[in-house]
PDB file of C-alpha atoms in Angstrom:
ATOM      1  CA  GLY A  14      16.202   3.237  -7.427  1.00 68.00           C
ATOM      2  CA  GLN A  15      14.407   0.494  -5.550  1.00 78.00           C
ATOM      3  CA  SER A  16      13.252  -2.720  -6.983  1.00 88.00           C
ATOM      4  CA  LEU A  17      11.035  -5.836  -5.222  1.00 93.00           C
ATOM      5  CA  GLU A  18      10.508  -9.148  -6.868  1.00 95.00           C
ATOM      6  CA  GLN A  19       7.541 -11.349  -5.862  1.00 97.00           C
ATOM      7  CA  PRO A  20       5.411 -14.151  -7.554  1.00 97.00           C
ATOM      8  CA  SER A  21       2.864 -13.026  -9.616  1.00 95.00           C
ATOM      9  CA  GLU A  22       0.463 -15.902  -8.213  1.00 97.00           C
ATOM     10  CA  VAL A  23       0.726 -18.848  -6.007  1.00 97.00           C
ATOM     11  CA  THR A  24      -1.652 -21.650  -5.486  1.00 97.00           C
ATOM     12  CA  ALA A  25      -2.256 -24.223  -2.564  1.00 97.00           C
ATOM     13  CA  VAL A  26      -4.806 -26.062  -1.107  1.00 97.00           C
ATOM     14  CA  GLU A  27      -6.767 -25.378   2.262  1.00 97.00           C
ATOM     15  CA  GLY A  28      -4.676 -26.878   5.313  1.00 97.00           C
ATOM     16  CA  ALA A  29      -1.419 -26.341   3.941  1.00 97.00           C
ATOM     17  CA  ILE A  30       1.431 -24.178   4.165  1.00 97.00           C
ATOM     18  CA  VAL A  31       2.029 -21.678   1.429  1.00 98.00           C
ATOM     19  CA  GLN A  32       5.732 -19.425   1.355  1.00 98.00           C
ATOM     20  CA  ILE A  33       5.551 -16.275  -0.470  1.00 98.00           C
ATOM     21  CA  ASN A  34       8.851 -14.734  -1.295  1.00 98.00           C
ATOM     22  CA  CYS A  35       9.900 -11.275  -1.947  1.00 98.00           C
ATOM     23  CA  THR A  36      13.345  -9.964  -2.853  1.00 97.00           C
ATOM     24  CA  TYR A  37      14.680  -6.493  -3.373  1.00 95.00           C
ATOM     25  CA  GLN A  38      17.266  -4.339  -4.485  1.00 92.00           C
ATOM     26  CA  THR A  39      17.827  -0.993  -2.508  1.00 86.00           C
ATOM     27  CA  SER A  40      20.476   0.973  -0.563  1.00 81.00           C
ATOM     28  CA  GLY A  41      20.067   2.429   3.172  1.00 81.00           C
ATOM     29  CA  PHE A  42      17.514  -0.246   4.004  1.00 85.00           C
ATOM     30  CA  TYR A  43      15.489  -0.314   6.960  1.00 86.00           C
ATOM     31  CA  GLY A  44      12.493  -2.969   6.716  1.00 89.00           C
ATOM     32  CA  LEU A  45      10.007  -4.955   4.962  1.00 93.00           C
ATOM     33  CA  SER A  46       6.754  -5.059   5.437  1.00 93.00           C
ATOM     34  CA  TRP A  47       3.427  -7.026   4.710  1.00 96.00           C
ATOM     35  CA  TYR A  48       0.315  -6.117   3.549  1.00 96.00           C
ATOM     36  CA  GLN A  49      -3.107  -8.111   2.432  1.00 97.00           C
ATOM     37  CA  GLN A  50      -5.473  -6.871  -0.206  1.00 97.00           C
ATOM     38  CA  HIS A  51      -8.512  -9.261  -0.455  1.00 96.00           C
ATOM     39  CA  ASP A  52     -10.433  -8.267  -3.634  1.00 91.00           C
ATOM     40  CA  GLY A  53     -11.762  -5.012  -4.143  1.00 85.00           C
ATOM     41  CA  GLY A  54     -10.647  -4.159  -0.719  1.00 93.00           C
ATOM     42  CA  ALA A  55      -8.378  -1.730   1.213  1.00 96.00           C
ATOM     43  CA  PRO A  56      -4.342  -3.093   1.954  1.00 96.00           C
ATOM     44  CA  THR A  57      -3.882  -4.150   5.329  1.00 96.00           C
ATOM     45  CA  PHE A  58      -0.688  -4.381   7.356  1.00 94.00           C
ATOM     46  CA  LEU A  59       0.202  -7.821   8.412  1.00 95.00           C
ATOM     47  CA  SER A  60       3.706  -7.634   9.763  1.00 93.00           C
ATOM     48  CA  TYR A  61       7.450  -5.911   9.380  1.00 91.00           C
ATOM     49  CA  ASN A  62      10.844  -7.196  10.095  1.00 92.00           C
ATOM     50  CA  ALA A  63      13.736  -5.119  10.423  1.00 89.00           C
ATOM     51  CA  LEU A  64      16.027  -7.668  11.622  1.00 91.00           C
ATOM     52  CA  ASP A  65      17.159 -10.838  10.242  1.00 95.00           C
ATOM     53  CA  GLY A  66      14.711 -13.911  11.619  1.00 95.00           C
ATOM     54  CA  LEU A  67      11.143 -14.938  11.603  1.00 96.00           C
ATOM     55  CA  GLU A  68       8.421 -12.783  13.419  1.00 92.00           C
ATOM     56  CA  GLU A  69       5.438 -14.704  13.968  1.00 93.00           C
ATOM     57  CA  THR A  70       1.742 -13.499  14.623  1.00 88.00           C
ATOM     58  CA  GLY A  71      -0.659 -16.524  14.532  1.00 92.00           C
ATOM     59  CA  ARG A  72      -0.949 -18.282  11.588  1.00 96.00           C
ATOM     60  CA  PHE A  73       1.479 -15.730   9.819  1.00 96.00           C
ATOM     61  CA  SER A  74       5.026 -15.641  10.072  1.00 97.00           C
ATOM     62  CA  SER A  75       7.452 -13.189   8.164  1.00 97.00           C
ATOM     63  CA  PHE A  76      10.958 -13.687   7.786  1.00 97.00           C
ATOM     64  CA  LEU A  77      13.868 -11.411   6.633  1.00 97.00           C
ATOM     65  CA  SER A  78      17.720 -11.868   5.822  1.00 97.00           C
ATOM     66  CA  ARG A  79      19.224  -8.342   5.094  1.00 94.00           C
ATOM     67  CA  SER A  80      22.400  -9.808   3.768  1.00 95.00           C
ATOM     68  CA  ASP A  81      20.566 -11.780   1.260  1.00 96.00           C
ATOM     69  CA  SER A  82      18.144  -9.435   0.362  1.00 95.00           C
ATOM     70  CA  TYR A  83      15.317 -11.537   0.974  1.00 96.00           C
ATOM     71  CA  GLY A  84      12.362 -11.951   2.676  1.00 97.00           C
ATOM     72  CA  TYR A  85       9.135 -14.105   2.764  1.00 98.00           C
ATOM     73  CA  LEU A  86       5.468 -14.669   4.360  1.00 98.00           C
ATOM     74  CA  LEU A  87       4.713 -17.979   5.554  1.00 98.00           C
ATOM     75  CA  LEU A  88       1.061 -19.059   6.127  1.00 97.00           C
ATOM     76  CA  GLN A  89       0.024 -22.123   7.884  1.00 97.00           C
ATOM     77  CA  GLU A  90      -3.007 -23.991   8.079  1.00 97.00           C
ATOM     78  CA  LEU A  91      -4.289 -21.832   5.029  1.00 97.00           C
ATOM     79  CA  GLN A  92      -8.067 -21.165   5.006  1.00 97.00           C
ATOM     80  CA  MET A  93     -10.063 -19.988   2.053  1.00 97.00           C
ATOM     81  CA  LYS A  94     -10.505 -16.517   3.345  1.00 97.00           C
ATOM     82  CA  ASP A  95      -6.704 -16.161   2.816  1.00 98.00           C
ATOM     83  CA  SER A  96      -7.313 -15.862  -0.764  1.00 98.00           C
ATOM     84  CA  ALA A  97      -6.201 -12.143  -1.338  1.00 97.00           C
ATOM     85  CA  SER A  98      -3.420 -10.382  -2.652  1.00 97.00           C
ATOM     86  CA  TYR A  99      -0.056 -10.142  -0.699  1.00 98.00           C
ATOM     87  CA  PHE A 100       2.225  -7.114  -1.327  1.00 97.00           C
ATOM     88  CA  CYS A 101       5.914  -6.597   0.355  1.00 96.00           C
ATOM     89  CA  ALA A 102       7.311  -3.172   0.693  1.00 94.00           C
ATOM     90  CA  VAL A 103      10.462  -2.128   1.863  1.00 91.00           C
ATOM     91  CA  ARG A 104      11.665   1.141   3.537  1.00 84.00           C
ATOM     92  CA  SER A 105      15.014   2.660   2.842  1.00 75.00           C
ATOM     93  CA  GLY A 106      17.082   5.282   1.792  1.00 68.00           C
ATOM     94  CA  GLY A 107      16.565   7.893   4.337  1.00 66.00           C
ATOM     95  CA  SER A 108      12.639   8.100   3.410  1.00 68.00           C
ATOM     96  CA  TYR A 109       9.952   6.803   5.739  1.00 69.00           C
ATOM     97  CA  ILE A 110       7.763   6.103   2.587  1.00 81.00           C
ATOM     98  CA  PRO A 111       7.740   2.473   1.609  1.00 86.00           C
ATOM     99  CA  THR A 112       7.947   0.942  -1.806  1.00 90.00           C
ATOM    100  CA  PHE A 113       5.543  -1.835  -2.751  1.00 93.00           C
ATOM    101  CA  GLY A 114       6.042  -4.505  -4.862  1.00 94.00           C
ATOM    102  CA  ARG A 115       3.813  -5.760  -7.749  1.00 94.00           C
ATOM    103  CA  GLY A 116       1.700  -8.295  -5.425  1.00 95.00           C
ATOM    104  CA  THR A 117       1.159 -11.905  -5.275  1.00 97.00           C
ATOM    105  CA  SER A 118      -1.964 -13.235  -5.810  1.00 96.00           C
ATOM    106  CA  LEU A 119      -2.663 -16.567  -3.199  1.00 98.00           C
ATOM    107  CA  ILE A 120      -5.793 -18.591  -4.594  1.00 97.00           C
ATOM    108  CA  VAL A 121      -6.551 -21.239  -1.910  1.00 97.00           C
ATOM    109  CA  HIS A 122      -8.290 -24.419  -3.200  1.00 95.00           C
ATOM    110  CA  PRO A 123     -10.743 -26.554  -1.031  1.00 94.00           C
TER     111      PRO A 123
ATOM    112  CA  ASP B   9     -16.720   4.275  12.544  1.00 60.00           C
ATOM    113  CA  ALA B  10     -14.029   4.049   9.804  1.00 69.00           C
ATOM    114  CA  ASP B  11     -10.594   5.904  10.494  1.00 93.00           C
ATOM    115  CA  VAL B  12     -10.148   6.738   7.188  1.00 97.00           C
ATOM    116  CA  THR B  13     -12.771   7.384   4.553  1.00 97.00           C
ATOM    117  CA  GLN B  14     -12.586   8.488   1.221  1.00 98.00           C
ATOM    118  CA  THR B  15     -15.335   9.952  -1.002  1.00 97.00           C
ATOM    119  CA  PRO B  16     -16.454   9.098  -3.331  1.00 97.00           C
ATOM    120  CA  ARG B  17     -16.413   5.356  -3.730  1.00 97.00           C
ATOM    121  CA  ASN B  18     -16.811   5.061  -6.961  1.00 97.00           C
ATOM    122  CA  ARG B  19     -17.122   7.704  -9.986  1.00 97.00           C
ATOM    123  CA  ILE B  20     -17.256   7.691 -13.780  1.00 97.00           C
ATOM    124  CA  THR B  21     -16.316  10.886 -15.478  1.00 96.00           C
ATOM    125  CA  LYS B  22     -15.607  11.773 -19.103  1.00 97.00           C
ATOM    126  CA  THR B  23     -12.011  12.803 -20.663  1.00 97.00           C
ATOM    127  CA  GLY B  24     -11.079  16.548 -20.004  1.00 97.00           C
ATOM    128  CA  LYS B  25     -13.325  16.965 -16.694  1.00 97.00           C
ATOM    129  CA  ARG B  26     -11.932  18.106 -13.427  1.00 96.00           C
ATOM    130  CA  ILE B  27     -12.217  15.674 -10.328  1.00 97.00           C
ATOM    131  CA  MET B  28     -11.660  15.863  -6.801  1.00 98.00           C
ATOM    132  CA  LEU B  29     -11.160  12.774  -4.466  1.00 98.00           C
ATOM    133  CA  GLU B  30     -11.526  13.723  -1.023  1.00 98.00           C
ATOM    134  CA  CYS B  31      -9.694  11.456   1.943  1.00 98.00           C
ATOM    135  CA  SER B  32     -10.382  12.091   5.841  1.00 98.00           C
ATOM    136  CA  GLN B  33      -9.147  10.273   8.680  1.00 97.00           C
ATOM    137  CA  THR B  34      -9.817  10.292  12.575  1.00 96.00           C
ATOM    138  CA  LYS B  35      -6.669   8.433  13.515  1.00 93.00           C
ATOM    139  CA  GLY B  36      -4.980  11.725  14.469  1.00 91.00           C
ATOM    140  CA  HIS B  37      -1.619  11.014  12.342  1.00 91.00           C
ATOM    141  CA  ASP B  38       0.207  13.686  10.680  1.00 90.00           C
ATOM    142  CA  ARG B  39       1.182  11.902   7.707  1.00 91.00           C
ATOM    143  CA  MET B  40      -1.070  11.304   4.338  1.00 95.00           C
ATOM    144  CA  TYR B  41      -0.466   9.355   1.358  1.00 96.00           C
ATOM    145  CA  TRP B  42      -2.382   8.898  -2.071  1.00 98.00           C
ATOM    146  CA  TYR B  43      -1.599   5.592  -3.801  1.00 97.00           C
ATOM    147  CA  ARG B  44      -2.904   4.587  -7.400  1.00 97.00           C
ATOM    148  CA  GLN B  45      -3.454   0.726  -8.081  1.00 96.00           C
ATOM    149  CA  ASP B  46      -3.341  -0.509 -11.626  1.00 93.00           C
ATOM    150  CA  PRO B  47      -4.300  -4.564 -12.005  1.00 83.00           C
ATOM    151  CA  GLY B  48      -0.496  -6.292 -11.613  1.00 78.00           C
ATOM    152  CA  LEU B  49       0.975  -3.119 -10.768  1.00 81.00           C
ATOM    153  CA  GLY B  50       0.802  -2.989  -7.249  1.00 87.00           C
ATOM    154  CA  LEU B  51       0.476   0.565  -5.475  1.00 94.00           C
ATOM    155  CA  GLN B  52       2.294   3.377  -6.919  1.00 94.00           C
ATOM    156  CA  LEU B  53       2.670   6.583  -4.788  1.00 95.00           C
ATOM    157  CA  ILE B  54       1.146  10.025  -6.189  1.00 97.00           C
ATOM    158  CA  TYR B  55       1.696  12.507  -3.523  1.00 97.00           C
ATOM    159  CA  TYR B  56       2.359  12.285   0.312  1.00 95.00           C
ATOM    160  CA  SER B  57       2.272  15.179   2.872  1.00 94.00           C
ATOM    161  CA  PHE B  58       4.102  14.864   6.741  1.00 90.00           C
ATOM    162  CA  ASP B  59       2.055  17.768   7.875  1.00 89.00           C
ATOM    163  CA  VAL B  60      -0.113  20.545   6.653  1.00 92.00           C
ATOM    164  CA  LYS B  61       2.796  22.640   5.336  1.00 92.00           C
ATOM    165  CA  ASP B  62       4.699  19.893   3.805  1.00 93.00           C
ATOM    166  CA  ILE B  63       3.260  18.264   0.272  1.00 95.00           C
ATOM    167  CA  ASN B  64       5.584  16.100  -1.908  1.00 94.00           C
ATOM    168  CA  LYS B  65       5.613  14.530  -5.199  1.00 94.00           C
ATOM    169  CA  GLY B  66       5.576  10.840  -5.558  1.00 93.00           C
ATOM    170  CA  GLU B  67       6.330   8.744  -8.298  1.00 90.00           C
ATOM    171  CA  ILE B  68       3.673   9.033 -10.678  1.00 94.00           C
ATOM    172  CA  SER B  69       2.620  13.066  -9.789  1.00 95.00           C
ATOM    173  CA  ASP B  70       2.280  14.120 -13.276  1.00 95.00           C
ATOM    174  CA  GLY B  71      -1.561  15.045 -14.107  1.00 95.00           C
ATOM    175  CA  TYR B  72      -2.281  15.270 -10.149  1.00 97.00           C
ATOM    176  CA  SER B  73      -2.370  17.857  -7.891  1.00 97.00           C
ATOM    177  CA  VAL B  74      -3.174  17.586  -4.037  1.00 98.00           C
ATOM    178  CA  SER B  75      -4.514  20.171  -1.109  1.00 97.00           C
ATOM    179  CA  ARG B  76      -3.775  19.131   2.655  1.00 97.00           C
ATOM    180  CA  GLN B  77      -6.722  21.554   3.960  1.00 92.00           C
ATOM    181  CA  ALA B  78      -6.151  20.171   7.719  1.00 94.00           C
ATOM    182  CA  GLN B  79      -4.186  17.237   9.510  1.00 94.00           C
ATOM    183  CA  ALA B  80      -7.497  15.168   8.846  1.00 96.00           C
ATOM    184  CA  LYS B  81      -7.862  16.000   5.398  1.00 97.00           C
ATOM    185  CA  PHE B  82      -5.946  15.615   2.269  1.00 98.00           C
ATOM    186  CA  SER B  83      -7.744  15.734  -1.494  1.00 98.00           C
ATOM    187  CA  LEU B  84      -6.056  14.530  -4.732  1.00 98.00           C
ATOM    188  CA  SER B  85      -7.455  16.443  -7.711  1.00 98.00           C
ATOM    189  CA  LEU B  86      -7.313  15.382 -11.610  1.00 96.00           C
ATOM    190  CA  GLU B  87      -7.061  18.657 -13.363  1.00 92.00           C
ATOM    191  CA  SER B  88      -8.030  17.024 -16.916  1.00 96.00           C
ATOM    192  CA  ALA B  89      -9.127  13.733 -16.637  1.00 96.00           C
ATOM    193  CA  ILE B  90      -7.627  11.198 -19.054  1.00 96.00           C
ATOM    194  CA  PRO B  91      -8.219   7.542 -19.599  1.00 96.00           C
ATOM    195  CA  ASN B  92      -5.294   6.306 -18.402  1.00 95.00           C
ATOM    196  CA  GLN B  93      -6.101   7.645 -15.044  1.00 97.00           C
ATOM    197  CA  THR B  94      -8.789   5.156 -14.637  1.00 97.00           C
ATOM    198  CA  ALA B  95      -7.496   3.021 -11.899  1.00 96.00           C
ATOM    199  CA  LEU B  96      -8.109   2.459  -8.126  1.00 97.00           C
ATOM    200  CA  TYR B  97      -7.132   5.308  -5.796  1.00 98.00           C
ATOM    201  CA  PHE B  98      -6.343   4.538  -2.213  1.00 98.00           C
ATOM    202  CA  CYS B  99      -5.628   7.278   0.812  1.00 98.00           C
ATOM    203  CA  ALA B 100      -3.358   6.476   3.701  1.00 96.00           C
ATOM    204  CA  THR B 101      -2.261   7.421   6.978  1.00 95.00           C
ATOM    205  CA  SER B 102       0.371   6.534   9.181  1.00 89.00           C
ATOM    206  CA  ASP B 103       2.077   7.885  12.220  1.00 77.00           C
ATOM    207  CA  SER B 104       4.812   9.590  13.046  1.00 64.00           C
ATOM    208  CA  LEU B 105       6.205   7.822  15.911  1.00 61.00           C
ATOM    209  CA  GLY B 106       7.911   5.323  13.588  1.00 56.00           C
ATOM    210  CA  GLY B 107      11.264   7.029  12.875  1.00 57.00           C
ATOM    211  CA  VAL B 108      13.849   5.653  11.116  1.00 56.00           C
ATOM    212  CA  GLY B 109      13.635   2.183  13.317  1.00 57.00           C
ATOM    213  CA  GLY B 110       9.913   2.357  13.328  1.00 65.00           C
ATOM    214  CA  THR B 111       7.308   0.232  11.272  1.00 71.00           C
ATOM    215  CA  ASP B 112       5.512   3.344   9.692  1.00 75.00           C
ATOM    216  CA  THR B 113       2.440   0.851   9.265  1.00 87.00           C
ATOM    217  CA  GLN B 114      -0.024   2.402   6.445  1.00 91.00           C
ATOM    218  CA  TYR B 115      -3.547   2.381   7.268  1.00 94.00           C
ATOM    219  CA  PHE B 116      -5.471   2.622   4.141  1.00 97.00           C
ATOM    220  CA  GLY B 117      -8.881   3.930   3.303  1.00 97.00           C
ATOM    221  CA  PRO B 118     -11.521   1.672   1.403  1.00 97.00           C
ATOM    222  CA  GLY B 119     -10.709   3.164  -2.226  1.00 97.00           C
ATOM    223  CA  THR B 120     -12.497   5.441  -4.789  1.00 97.00           C
ATOM    224  CA  ARG B 121     -12.564   3.259  -8.090  1.00 96.00           C
ATOM    225  CA  LEU B 122     -12.611   6.075 -10.709  1.00 97.00           C
ATOM    226  CA  THR B 123     -13.536   5.257 -14.562  1.00 97.00           C
ATOM    227  CA  VAL B 124     -12.278   8.107 -16.975  1.00 97.00           C
ATOM    228  CA  LEU B 125     -14.421   7.400 -20.426  1.00 96.00           C
TER     229      LEU B 125
END
């Protein structure tokens, strides 16, 4: 089977940098995705890493280490609107279906 | 206009009732999915379909059934609703261009909040 671990909650102040970690156990790993979900809203795609290293998209970056089965989402210059839940998801094992983690609730304080 | 729509957006029903949740998409994607979200449990896959003639069970399909009426329409039914099916339900689509190395990005509808009394 597949399993993903991410912290349930992270808090930070506006303007700061925060890192949300995700560790996974799976076979036939293809890639790691990140999704953002505001309270009551639909999840939206943020990033995808198939290869080791850092992918940057504006204030958000995502990192993957395949050898460590580990990735993280880095949010810089935090804004109040970044308060949301963040889910990591893995594609693996010959399937196109992603398996989602339980999500990390990010709370940004003024 | 939204690319993935779900109806109804909210539904309150009673135990034992049959309920249908509908999903339509204008993205032209072949693949469609139904997820359930409970607080603290992330997104759990109920059923998925890679084309009109392809239906597959996900990790929590018991108590649910689906119908893929057309490429653009995928409906979820609860044959006899029970209170522990109270949850937020999301439909999603993805294209078939991702392949093994692709992202298979999921595009989610706005969700249906279902309450079973």
